[in-house]
């Protein structure tokens, strides 16, 4: 199955995970980048005013891939806003996709992700993994947003998260 990983990462955590997934799956990998720096304020404003930030996605032909694997964070319960423009640009060309997120998780799961993906891409993902940094940290004291935002995943974390995602993707591939 020809696969491409398209990733966005503010902290580098999702970038590391996407690179590992691409290598493990033998997939192509492209990064969504932004011409301007992002801050907590721009994140909040983008979400509050439903803005689509300007992005650069060095990709034109998603039709040649059997699976598009999006890897990126969830901010305030919503998919990171740089994906909005990416989904608008590439969505109609995508047949099958999966979304894997490594986000803070200090506030718990993100129950509206599947609905948001369907709304933005017009179809359900074949796989949705909502992974959390909070699960990588000691449970006592309970991790805070600041703790999860500051955490940078280790090579061991990357390997564990990659194995989890690949195992899930393989189960789905066998079922299709």
Coordinates of N, CA, C and O in Angstrom, one line a residue:
X1 N 0.9 -1.2 0.0 CA 0.0 0.0 0.0 C 0.9 1.2 0.0 O 1.8 1.4 0.9
X2 N 0.7 2.1 -1.0 CA 1.5 3.3 -1.1 C 0.9 4.4 -0.1 O -0.3 4.7 -0.2
X3 N 1.7 4.8 0.8 CA 1.3 5.7 1.9 C 2.1 7.0 1.9 O 3.3 7.0 1.6
X4 N 1.5 8.1 2.3 CA 2.2 9.3 2.6 C 1.8 9.8 3.9 O 0.6 9.8 4.3
X5 N 2.7 10.3 4.7 CA 2.5 10.9 6.0 C 2.6 12.4 5.8 O 3.6 12.9 5.2
X6 N 1.5 13.2 6.2 CA 1.5 14.6 6.1 C 1.4 15.1 7.5 O 0.5 14.8 8.2
X7 N 2.5 15.9 8.0 CA 2.5 16.2 9.4 C 2.6 17.7 9.6 O 3.1 18.5 8.8
X8 N 2.1 18.1 10.8 CA 2.3 19.4 11.3 C 2.7 19.3 12.7 O 2.1 18.5 13.5
X9 N 3.6 20.1 13.2 CA 4.1 20.0 14.6 C 4.6 21.4 15.0 O 5.4 22.0 14.4
X10 N 4.1 21.8 16.2 CA 4.5 23.1 16.8 C 5.7 22.8 17.6 O 6.7 23.5 17.6
X11 N 5.7 21.7 18.4 CA 6.7 21.5 19.4 C 7.8 20.5 18.9 O 8.9 20.4 19.5
X12 N 7.5 19.8 17.8 CA 8.4 18.8 17.3 C 8.0 17.4 17.6 O 8.5 16.5 17.0
X13 N 7.1 17.2 18.6 CA 6.7 15.9 19.0 C 6.0 15.1 17.9 O 6.3 14.0 17.6
X14 N 5.0 15.8 17.2 CA 4.3 15.1 16.1 C 5.3 14.9 14.9 O 5.1 14.0 14.1
X15 N 6.2 15.8 14.7 CA 7.2 15.7 13.6 C 8.0 14.4 13.8 O 8.2 13.7 12.9
X16 N 8.5 14.2 15.1 CA 9.3 13.0 15.4 C 8.5 11.8 15.1 O 9.0 10.8 14.6
X17 N 7.2 11.8 15.6 CA 6.4 10.6 15.4 C 6.1 10.4 13.9 O 6.2 9.2 13.5
X18 N 5.8 11.4 13.2 CA 5.5 11.3 11.7 C 6.7 10.7 11.0 O 6.6 9.9 10.1
X19 N 7.9 11.2 11.3 CA 9.1 10.8 10.6 C 9.4 9.3 10.9 O 9.7 8.5 10.0
X20 N 9.1 8.9 12.2 CA 9.3 7.5 12.6 C 8.3 6.6 11.9 O 8.6 5.5 11.4
X21 N 7.0 7.1 11.8 CA 6.0 6.3 11.1 C 6.3 6.1 9.6 O 6.1 5.1 9.1
X22 N 6.7 7.2 9.0 CA 7.1 7.2 7.6 C 8.2 6.2 7.3 O 8.1 5.4 6.4
X23 N 9.2 6.2 8.2 CA 10.3 5.3 8.0 C 9.9 3.8 8.2 O 10.1 3.0 7.4
X24 N 9.1 3.6 9.3 CA 8.6 2.2 9.6 C 7.7 1.7 8.5 O 7.8 0.5 8.1
X25 N 6.8 2.6 8.0 CA 5.9 2.1 7.0 C 6.4 2.2 5.5 O 5.7 1.8 4.6
X26 N 7.6 2.7 5.4 CA 8.1 2.9 4.0 C 7.3 4.0 3.2 O 7.1 3.9 2.0
X27 N 6.8 4.9 4.0 CA 6.0 6.0 3.4 C 6.7 7.2 3.0 O 7.8 7.5 3.6
X28 N 6.2 8.0 2.1 CA 6.7 9.3 1.8 C 6.3 10.2 3.0 O 5.3 9.9 3.7
X29 N 7.0 11.3 3.2 CA 6.7 12.2 4.3 C 6.8 13.6 3.9 O 7.9 14.0 3.3
X30 N 5.8 14.5 4.1 CA 5.9 15.9 3.9 C 5.4 16.6 5.1 O 4.6 16.1 5.8
X31 N 6.0 17.8 5.3 CA 5.6 18.6 6.5 C 4.9 19.8 6.1 O 5.2 20.5 5.1
X32 N 3.8 20.1 6.8 CA 3.1 21.4 6.6 C 3.9 22.4 7.4 O 4.3 22.2 8.6
X33 N 4.3 23.5 6.8 CA 5.0 24.6 7.5 C 4.2 25.9 7.3 O 3.3 26.0 6.5
X34 N 4.6 26.8 8.1 CA 3.9 28.1 8.1 C 5.0 29.2 7.9 O 6.1 29.1 8.4
X35 N 4.6 30.2 7.1 CA 5.6 31.3 6.9 C 5.8 32.2 8.1 O 6.8 32.9 8.1
X36 N 4.9 32.2 9.1 CA 5.0 33.0 10.2 C 5.1 32.1 11.5 O 4.7 31.0 11.5
X37 N 5.7 32.7 12.5 CA 5.8 32.0 13.8 C 4.4 31.9 14.5 O 3.6 32.8 14.3
X38 N 4.2 30.8 15.2 CA 3.0 30.6 15.9 C 3.2 30.8 17.4 O 4.2 30.4 17.9
X39 N 2.2 31.3 18.0 CA 2.2 31.5 19.5 C 0.9 31.0 20.1 O 0.0 30.6 19.3
X40 N 0.8 30.9 21.4 CA -0.4 30.5 22.0 C -1.6 31.4 21.7 O -2.7 31.0 21.5
X41 N -1.2 32.7 21.5 CA -2.3 33.7 21.1 C -2.8 33.4 19.7 O -4.0 33.4 19.5
X42 N -1.9 33.2 18.8 CA -2.4 32.9 17.4 C -3.2 31.6 17.4 O -4.2 31.5 16.6
X43 N -2.8 30.6 18.2 CA -3.6 29.4 18.3 C -5.0 29.7 18.7 O -6.0 29.3 18.1
X44 N -5.1 30.4 19.8 CA -6.5 30.8 20.4 C -7.3 31.6 19.4 O -8.5 31.3 19.2
X45 N -6.7 32.6 18.8 CA -7.4 33.4 17.8 C -7.9 32.6 16.6 O -9.0 32.8 16.1
X46 N -7.0 31.7 16.1 CA -7.4 30.9 15.0 C -8.6 30.0 15.3 O -9.6 29.9 14.5
X47 N -8.6 29.5 16.5 CA -9.7 28.6 16.9 C -11.0 29.5 17.2 O -12.1 29.1 16.7
X48 N -10.9 30.6 17.9 CA -12.0 31.4 18.2 C -12.7 32.0 17.0 O -13.9 32.0 16.9
X49 N -11.9 32.4 16.0 CA -12.4 33.1 14.8 C -12.4 32.2 13.6 O -12.7 32.6 12.5
X50 N -12.2 30.9 13.8 CA -12.2 29.9 12.8 C -11.4 30.2 11.6 O -11.8 30.1 10.4
X51 N -10.2 30.8 11.9 CA -9.3 31.2 10.8 C -8.5 30.0 10.3 O -8.3 29.0 11.0
X52 N -8.1 30.1 9.0 CA -7.3 29.1 8.3 C -5.9 29.8 8.1 O -5.8 30.7 7.3
X53 N -4.9 29.4 8.8 CA -3.6 30.1 8.7 C -3.0 29.8 7.3 O -3.3 28.7 6.7
X54 N -2.1 30.6 6.8 CA -1.4 30.4 5.6 C -0.4 29.3 5.9 O 0.3 29.3 6.9
X55 N -0.3 28.3 5.0 CA 0.6 27.2 5.1 C 1.3 26.9 3.8 O 0.9 27.3 2.8
X56 N 2.3 26.0 4.0 CA 3.0 25.5 2.8 C 2.9 24.0 2.9 O 3.4 23.4 3.9
X57 N 2.4 23.4 1.9 CA 2.3 21.9 1.8 C 3.0 21.5 0.5 O 2.4 21.7 -0.6
X58 N 4.2 21.0 0.5 CA 4.9 20.7 -0.7 C 4.4 19.4 -1.3 O 5.1 18.4 -1.4
X59 N 3.2 19.4 -1.8 CA 2.5 18.2 -2.3 C 1.4 18.6 -3.3 O 0.7 19.5 -3.0
X60 N 1.3 17.9 -4.4 CA 0.3 18.1 -5.3 C -0.6 16.9 -5.6 O -1.8 17.0 -5.8
X61 N 0.0 15.7 -5.7 CA -0.8 14.5 -6.1 C -1.0 13.5 -5.0 O -0.3 12.6 -4.9
X62 N -2.0 13.8 -4.3 CA -2.4 12.8 -3.2 C -3.1 11.6 -3.8 O -3.2 10.6 -3.2
X63 N -3.6 11.8 -5.1 CA -4.4 10.7 -5.7 C -3.5 9.4 -5.9 O -4.1 8.3 -6.0
X64 N -2.2 9.6 -6.0 CA -1.4 8.4 -6.2 C -1.1 7.6 -5.0 O -0.5 6.5 -5.1
X65 N -1.7 8.0 -3.8 CA -1.4 7.3 -2.6 C -2.7 6.5 -2.2 O -3.8 7.0 -2.3
X66 N -2.5 5.3 -1.7 CA -3.6 4.5 -1.2 C -4.1 4.9 0.2 O -5.2 4.7 0.5
X67 N -3.2 5.5 0.9 CA -3.5 6.0 2.3 C -2.7 7.3 2.5 O -1.5 7.4 2.3
X68 N -3.5 8.3 3.0 CA -2.9 9.6 3.5 C -3.0 9.5 5.0 O -4.0 9.4 5.6
X69 N -1.8 9.6 5.6 CA -1.7 9.6 7.1 C -1.4 11.0 7.6 O -0.3 11.5 7.4
X70 N -2.4 11.6 8.2 CA -2.2 12.9 8.8 C -1.7 12.7 10.2 O -2.2 11.9 11.0
X71 N -0.6 13.5 10.6 CA -0.1 13.4 12.0 C 0.1 14.8 12.5 O 0.8 15.6 11.9
X72 N -0.6 15.1 13.6 CA -0.5 16.4 14.1 C -1.3 16.6 15.4 O -2.0 15.7 15.9
X73 N -1.1 17.7 16.1 CA -1.7 17.9 17.4 C -3.2 18.3 17.4 O -3.7 18.7 16.3
X74 N -3.7 18.3 18.6 CA -5.1 18.8 18.8 C -4.9 20.0 19.8 O -4.2 19.9 20.8
X75 N -5.5 21.1 19.4 CA -5.4 22.3 20.2 C -6.8 22.6 20.7 O -7.8 22.8 19.9
X76 N -7.0 22.7 22.0 CA -8.2 23.1 22.7 C -9.4 22.3 22.1 O -10.5 22.7 21.8
X77 N -9.1 21.0 22.0 CA -10.2 20.0 21.5 C -10.4 20.0 20.0 O -11.3 19.2 19.6
X78 N -9.6 20.7 19.3 CA -9.8 20.8 17.8 C -8.5 20.5 17.1 O -7.4 20.7 17.7
X79 N -8.6 19.9 15.9 CA -7.4 19.6 15.1 C -6.7 20.9 14.9 O -7.3 22.0 14.7
X80 N -5.3 20.9 15.0 CA -4.5 22.1 14.8 C -4.9 22.8 13.6 O -5.1 22.2 12.5
X81 N -5.0 24.1 13.7 CA -5.6 24.9 12.6 C -4.8 24.9 11.3 O -5.4 25.1 10.3
X82 N -3.5 24.7 11.3 CA -2.8 24.6 10.0 C -3.4 23.4 9.1 O -3.3 23.5 7.9
X83 N -4.0 22.4 9.7 CA -4.6 21.4 8.9 C -5.9 21.9 8.2 O -6.3 21.3 7.2
X84 N -6.5 22.9 8.7 CA -7.7 23.4 8.0 C -7.5 23.7 6.5 O -8.2 23.3 5.7
X85 N -6.5 24.5 6.3 CA -6.1 24.8 4.9 C -5.7 23.6 4.1 O -6.0 23.4 2.9
X86 N -4.9 22.8 4.8 CA -4.4 21.5 4.1 C -5.6 20.6 3.7 O -5.7 20.1 2.6
X87 N -6.6 20.4 4.6 CA -7.7 19.6 4.3 C -8.6 20.2 3.2 O -9.0 19.5 2.3
X88 N -8.7 21.5 3.2 CA -9.4 22.2 2.1 C -8.8 22.0 0.8 O -9.4 21.7 -0.2
X89 N -7.5 22.1 0.8 CA -6.7 22.0 -0.5 C -6.6 20.5 -1.0 O -6.8 20.3 -2.1
X90 N -6.4 19.6 -0.1 CA -6.2 18.2 -0.5 C -7.4 17.3 -0.3 O -7.4 16.2 -0.9
X91 N -8.3 17.6 0.6 CA -9.4 16.7 0.9 C -10.1 16.1 -0.2 O -10.3 14.9 -0.2
X92 N -10.5 16.9 -1.2 CA -11.3 16.3 -2.3 C -10.5 15.2 -3.1 O -11.1 14.4 -3.8
X93 N -9.2 15.3 -3.0 CA -8.3 14.4 -3.8 C -8.0 13.1 -3.0 O -7.4 12.2 -3.5
X94 N -8.4 13.0 -1.7 CA -8.0 11.9 -0.9 C -9.1 10.9 -0.8 O -10.3 11.2 -0.6
X95 N -8.7 9.6 -1.1 CA -9.7 8.5 -1.0 C -9.8 7.9 0.4 O -10.8 7.9 1.1
X96 N -8.6 7.5 0.9 CA -8.5 6.9 2.3 C -7.5 7.7 3.1 O -6.4 8.0 2.6
X97 N -7.9 7.9 4.4 CA -7.0 8.7 5.2 C -7.1 8.2 6.7 O -8.1 7.6 7.1
X98 N -6.0 8.4 7.4 CA -6.0 8.2 8.8 C -5.5 9.4 9.5 O -4.8 10.3 8.9
X99 N -5.9 9.6 10.8 CA -5.4 10.8 11.5 C -4.8 10.3 12.8 O -5.5 9.6 13.6
X100 N -3.6 10.6 13.1 CA -2.9 10.3 14.3 C -2.5 11.6 15.0 O -1.8 12.4 14.4
X101 N -2.9 11.7 16.2 CA -2.5 12.9 17.0 C -1.8 12.6 18.2 O -2.2 11.7 19.0
X102 N -0.7 13.3 18.5 CA -0.1 13.3 19.8 C -0.3 14.7 20.4 O 0.3 15.7 19.9
X103 N -1.2 14.8 21.3 CA -1.4 16.1 21.9 C -1.3 16.0 23.5 O -1.0 14.9 24.0
X104 N -1.4 17.1 24.1 CA -1.1 17.1 25.6 C -1.9 16.1 26.4 O -1.4 15.3 27.1
X105 N -3.3 16.2 26.3 CA -4.1 15.2 27.0 C -4.3 15.5 28.5 O -4.9 14.7 29.2
X106 N -3.8 16.6 29.0 CA -4.0 16.9 30.4 C -5.5 17.1 30.7 O -5.9 16.8 31.9
X107 N -6.3 17.4 29.8 CA -7.7 17.6 30.0 C -8.5 16.4 29.6 O -9.8 16.4 29.6
X108 N -7.9 15.3 29.2 CA -8.5 14.1 28.8 C -8.7 13.9 27.3 O -8.0 14.6 26.5
X109 N -9.5 13.0 26.9 CA -9.6 12.7 25.4 C -10.3 13.8 24.7 O -10.9 14.7 25.3
X110 N -10.2 13.7 23.4 CA -10.8 14.7 22.5 C -12.0 14.0 21.7 O -11.8 13.6 20.6
X111 N -13.2 14.0 22.3 CA -14.3 13.2 21.8 C -14.8 13.7 20.4 O -15.6 13.0 19.8
X112 N -14.5 14.9 20.0 CA -15.2 15.5 18.8 C -14.3 15.4 17.6 O -14.6 15.9 16.5
X113 N -13.1 14.7 17.7 CA -12.2 14.6 16.6 C -12.8 14.0 15.4 O -12.6 14.5 14.3
X114 N -13.4 12.8 15.6 CA -14.0 12.1 14.4 C -15.0 12.9 13.7 O -15.0 13.0 12.4
X115 N -15.9 13.6 14.4 CA -16.9 14.5 13.8 C -16.2 15.6 13.0 O -16.6 16.0 11.9
X116 N -15.2 16.2 13.6 CA -14.5 17.3 12.9 C -13.8 16.8 11.6 O -13.9 17.5 10.6
X117 N -13.2 15.6 11.7 CA -12.5 15.1 10.5 C -13.6 14.9 9.4 O -13.3 15.2 8.2
X118 N -14.7 14.3 9.7 CA -15.7 14.0 8.7 C -16.2 15.4 8.1 O -16.4 15.5 6.9
X119 N -16.4 16.3 9.0 CA -16.9 17.7 8.5 C -15.9 18.3 7.6 O -16.3 18.9 6.6
X120 N -14.6 18.2 7.9 CA -13.6 18.9 7.1 C -13.2 18.1 5.9 O -12.8 18.7 4.9
X121 N -13.2 16.8 5.9 CA -12.8 16.0 4.8 C -13.9 15.3 4.0 O -13.6 14.7 3.0
X122 N -15.1 15.3 4.6 CA -16.2 14.7 3.9 C -16.3 13.2 3.9 O -17.2 12.6 3.3
X123 N -15.5 12.6 4.7 CA -15.5 11.1 4.9 C -14.9 10.7 6.2 O -14.1 11.5 6.7
X124 N -15.2 9.5 6.6 CA -14.6 9.1 7.9 C -13.2 8.6 7.7 O -12.9 8.0 6.6
X125 N -12.4 8.7 8.7 CA -11.0 8.2 8.6 C -11.1 6.7 8.8 O -12.0 6.1 9.4
X126 N -10.1 6.0 8.1 CA -10.0 4.5 8.3 C -9.4 4.2 9.7 O -9.6 3.1 10.2
X127 N -8.7 5.2 10.2 CA -8.1 5.1 11.6 C -8.0 6.5 12.2 O -7.6 7.4 11.6
X128 N -8.3 6.5 13.5 CA -8.2 7.7 14.3 C -7.5 7.3 15.6 O -8.1 6.6 16.4
X129 N -6.3 7.8 15.8 CA -5.6 7.6 17.1 C -5.4 8.9 17.8 O -4.7 9.8 17.3
X130 N -5.9 9.0 19.0 CA -5.8 10.2 19.8 C -4.8 9.9 21.0 O -5.3 9.4 22.0
X131 N -3.5 10.1 20.7 CA -2.5 9.7 21.7 C -2.2 11.0 22.6 O -2.3 12.1 22.1
X132 N -1.8 10.7 23.8 CA -1.6 11.9 24.7 C -0.2 11.8 25.4 O 0.2 10.8 25.9
X133 N 0.4 13.0 25.5 CA 1.7 13.1 26.2 C 1.4 12.8 27.7 O 2.3 12.2 28.3
X134 N 0.3 13.2 28.2 CA 0.0 12.9 29.6 C 0.2 11.5 30.0 O 0.6 11.2 31.1
X135 N -0.1 10.6 29.1 CA 0.1 9.1 29.3 C 1.5 8.7 29.4 O 1.8 7.6 29.8
X136 N 2.4 9.6 28.9 CA 3.9 9.3 28.9 C 4.5 9.8 30.2 O 5.7 9.5 30.5
X137 N 3.8 10.6 31.0 CA 4.3 11.2 32.2 C 3.8 10.5 33.4 O 2.8 9.8 33.4
X138 N 4.5 10.6 34.6 CA 4.0 10.0 35.8 C 2.6 10.5 36.1 O 2.2 11.7 35.9
X139 N 1.7 9.6 36.6 CA 0.4 10.0 36.9 C 0.2 10.8 38.2 O -0.8 11.5 38.4
X140 N 1.2 10.8 39.1 CA 1.2 11.6 40.3 C 2.4 12.5 40.4 O 3.5 12.0 40.2
X141 N 2.2 13.8 40.5 CA 1.0 14.5 40.5 C 0.4 14.5 39.0 O 1.2 14.3 38.1
X142 N -0.9 14.7 38.9 CA -1.5 14.7 37.6 C -0.9 15.7 36.7 O -0.6 16.9 37.1
X143 N -0.5 15.3 35.5 CA 0.1 16.3 34.6 C -0.8 17.5 34.2 O -2.0 17.3 34.1
X144 N -0.2 18.6 34.2 CA -0.9 19.8 33.8 C -0.7 20.2 32.3 O 0.2 19.6 31.7
X145 N -1.5 21.2 31.8 CA -1.2 21.6 30.5 C 0.2 22.1 30.3 O 0.8 21.8 29.2
X146 N 0.7 22.8 31.2 CA 2.1 23.3 31.1 C 3.1 22.1 31.1 O 4.1 22.1 30.3
X147 N 2.8 21.1 31.9 CA 3.7 19.9 31.9 C 3.7 19.2 30.5 O 4.8 18.9 29.9
X148 N 2.5 19.0 29.9 CA 2.4 18.3 28.6 C 2.9 19.2 27.5 O 3.5 18.7 26.6
X149 N 2.7 20.5 27.6 CA 3.2 21.4 26.5 C 4.8 21.4 26.5 O 5.4 21.5 25.5
X150 N 5.4 21.3 27.7 CA 6.8 21.4 27.8 C 7.5 20.1 27.4 O 8.7 20.1 27.1
X151 N 6.8 19.0 27.5 CA 7.4 17.7 27.3 C 7.8 17.4 25.9 O 7.1 17.7 25.0
X152 N 9.1 17.0 25.7 CA 9.6 16.6 24.4 C 9.8 15.1 24.4 O 10.5 14.6 25.3
X153 N 9.1 14.4 23.5 CA 9.2 12.9 23.5 C 10.6 12.4 23.3 O 11.4 13.0 22.6
X154 N 10.9 11.3 23.9 CA 12.2 10.7 23.8 C 12.2 9.7 22.7 O 11.1 9.3 22.1
X155 N 13.4 9.2 22.4 CA 13.4 8.1 21.3 C 12.6 6.9 21.8 O 12.0 6.3 20.9
X156 N 12.6 6.6 23.0 CA 11.9 5.5 23.5 C 10.4 5.7 23.4 O 9.6 4.8 22.9
X157 N 9.9 7.0 23.7 CA 8.5 7.3 23.5 C 8.1 7.2 22.0 O 7.1 6.7 21.7
X158 N 9.0 7.7 21.1 CA 8.7 7.6 19.7 C 8.6 6.2 19.2 O 7.6 5.9 18.5
X159 N 9.4 5.3 19.7 CA 9.3 3.9 19.3 C 8.0 3.3 19.8 O 7.3 2.6 19.1
X160 N 7.7 3.6 21.1 CA 6.4 3.0 21.6 C 5.2 3.5 20.9 O 4.3 2.8 20.5
X161 N 5.2 4.8 20.6 CA 4.0 5.4 19.9 C 4.0 4.9 18.5 O 2.9 4.6 18.0
X162 N 5.1 4.8 17.8 CA 5.1 4.3 16.5 C 4.6 2.8 16.4 O 3.8 2.5 15.6
X163 N 5.1 2.0 17.4 CA 4.6 0.6 17.4 C 3.1 0.5 17.6 O 2.4 -0.3 17.0
X164 N 2.6 1.4 18.5 CA 1.2 1.4 18.8 C 0.4 1.8 17.5 O -0.6 1.1 17.1
X165 N 0.8 2.8 16.8 CA 0.2 3.3 15.6 C 0.3 2.2 14.5 O -0.7 2.0 13.8
X166 N 1.4 1.7 14.3 CA 1.6 0.7 13.2 C 0.8 -0.5 13.4 O 0.2 -1.1 12.5
X167 N 0.7 -1.0 14.7 CA -0.1 -2.1 15.0 C -1.5 -1.9 14.7 O -2.2 -2.7 14.1
X168 N -2.0 -0.7 15.0 CA -3.4 -0.4 14.8 C -3.7 -0.3 13.2 O -4.7 -0.8 12.7
X169 N -2.7 0.4 12.5 CA -2.9 0.5 11.1 C -2.9 -0.9 10.4 O -3.6 -1.1 9.4
X170 N -2.0 -1.8 10.9 CA -2.0 -3.1 10.3 C -3.3 -3.9 10.5 O -3.7 -4.6 9.7
X171 N -3.8 -3.8 11.7 CA -5.1 -4.4 12.0 C -6.2 -3.9 11.1 O -7.0 -4.7 10.6
X172 N -6.2 -2.6 10.8 CA -7.2 -2.0 9.9 C -7.0 -2.5 8.5 O -7.9 -2.8 7.8
X173 N -5.7 -2.6 8.1 CA -5.4 -3.0 6.7 C -5.8 -4.5 6.5 O -6.3 -4.8 5.4
X174 N -5.7 -5.3 7.5 CA -6.1 -6.7 7.4 C -7.6 -6.8 7.3 O -8.2 -7.7 6.7
X175 N -8.3 -5.9 8.0 CA -9.8 -5.9 8.0 C -10.4 -5.4 6.7 O -11.6 -5.5 6.5
X176 N -9.6 -4.7 5.9 CA -10.3 -4.0 4.7 C -10.2 -4.9 3.5 O -9.7 -5.9 3.4

